[in-house]
CSV table of C-alpha atoms in Angstrom, one decimal:
chain,number,residue,atom,x,y,z
A,1,LYS,CA,0.0,0.0,0.0
A,2,ILE,CA,1.1,3.5,-0.7
A,3,ALA,CA,0.5,6.1,2.0
A,4,CYS,CA,0.5,9.9,1.4
A,5,THR,CA,-0.1,12.9,3.6
A,6,ALA,CA,-2.8,15.5,3.6
A,7,MET,CA,-3.2,18.7,5.5
A,8,PRO,CA,-6.9,19.3,6.7
A,9,THR,CA,-5.9,22.6,8.2
A,10,ALA,CA,-4.4,24.0,5.0
A,11,ARG,CA,-5.1,27.7,4.3
A,12,ASN,CA,-6.1,26.8,0.8
A,13,LEU,CA,-8.2,23.7,1.2
A,14,ASP,CA,-9.1,23.6,-2.5
A,15,ARG,CA,-5.5,23.5,-3.5
A,16,GLU,CA,-4.8,20.7,-0.9
A,17,LEU,CA,-7.6,18.7,-2.4
A,18,GLU,CA,-6.1,19.2,-5.9
A,19,LYS,CA,-2.8,17.8,-4.6
A,20,MET,CA,-4.6,14.9,-3.0
A,21,GLU,CA,-6.2,14.1,-6.4
A,22,LYS,CA,-2.8,14.1,-8.1
A,23,LYS,CA,-1.5,11.8,-5.4
A,24,ILE,CA,-4.4,9.4,-6.0
A,25,ASN,CA,-3.8,9.5,-9.7
A,26,ALA,CA,-0.1,8.6,-9.0
A,27,GLY,CA,-1.2,5.5,-7.0
A,28,ALA,CA,-1.9,6.6,-3.5
A,29,ASP,CA,-3.9,4.1,-1.5
A,30,PHE,CA,-4.7,6.2,1.6
A,31,PHE,CA,-3.9,9.4,3.3
A,32,GLN,CA,-2.7,10.2,6.8
A,33,THR,CA,-3.0,13.5,8.5
A,34,GLN,CA,-1.6,15.1,11.6
A,35,VAL,CA,-4.0,15.6,14.6
A,36,VAL,CA,-6.7,18.1,13.9
A,37,TYR,CA,-7.9,20.0,17.0
A,38,ASP,CA,-10.5,22.2,15.2
A,39,VAL,CA,-13.6,19.9,14.8
A,40,ASN,CA,-15.1,22.3,12.2
A,41,LYS,CA,-12.0,22.1,10.0
A,42,ALA,CA,-11.9,18.3,10.3
A,43,ILE,CA,-15.6,18.1,9.2
A,44,THR,CA,-15.1,20.5,6.3
A,45,PHE,CA,-12.1,18.6,5.1
A,46,SER,CA,-13.8,15.3,5.4
A,47,GLU,CA,-16.9,16.4,3.5
A,48,LYS,CA,-14.9,18.0,0.7
A,49,ALA,CA,-12.5,15.1,0.3
A,50,LYS,CA,-15.3,12.5,-0.3
């Protein structure tokens, strides 16, 4: 399996999601993030990343 990172607290979330899409196209199987303490940011990231 190929793991990649993602940053749910990125200032430009749309850009972060674009980078995730590129990683998926390059073969990423899953993403790992650092701990997110802002629940609203975590929810927004999760909903947009679906």
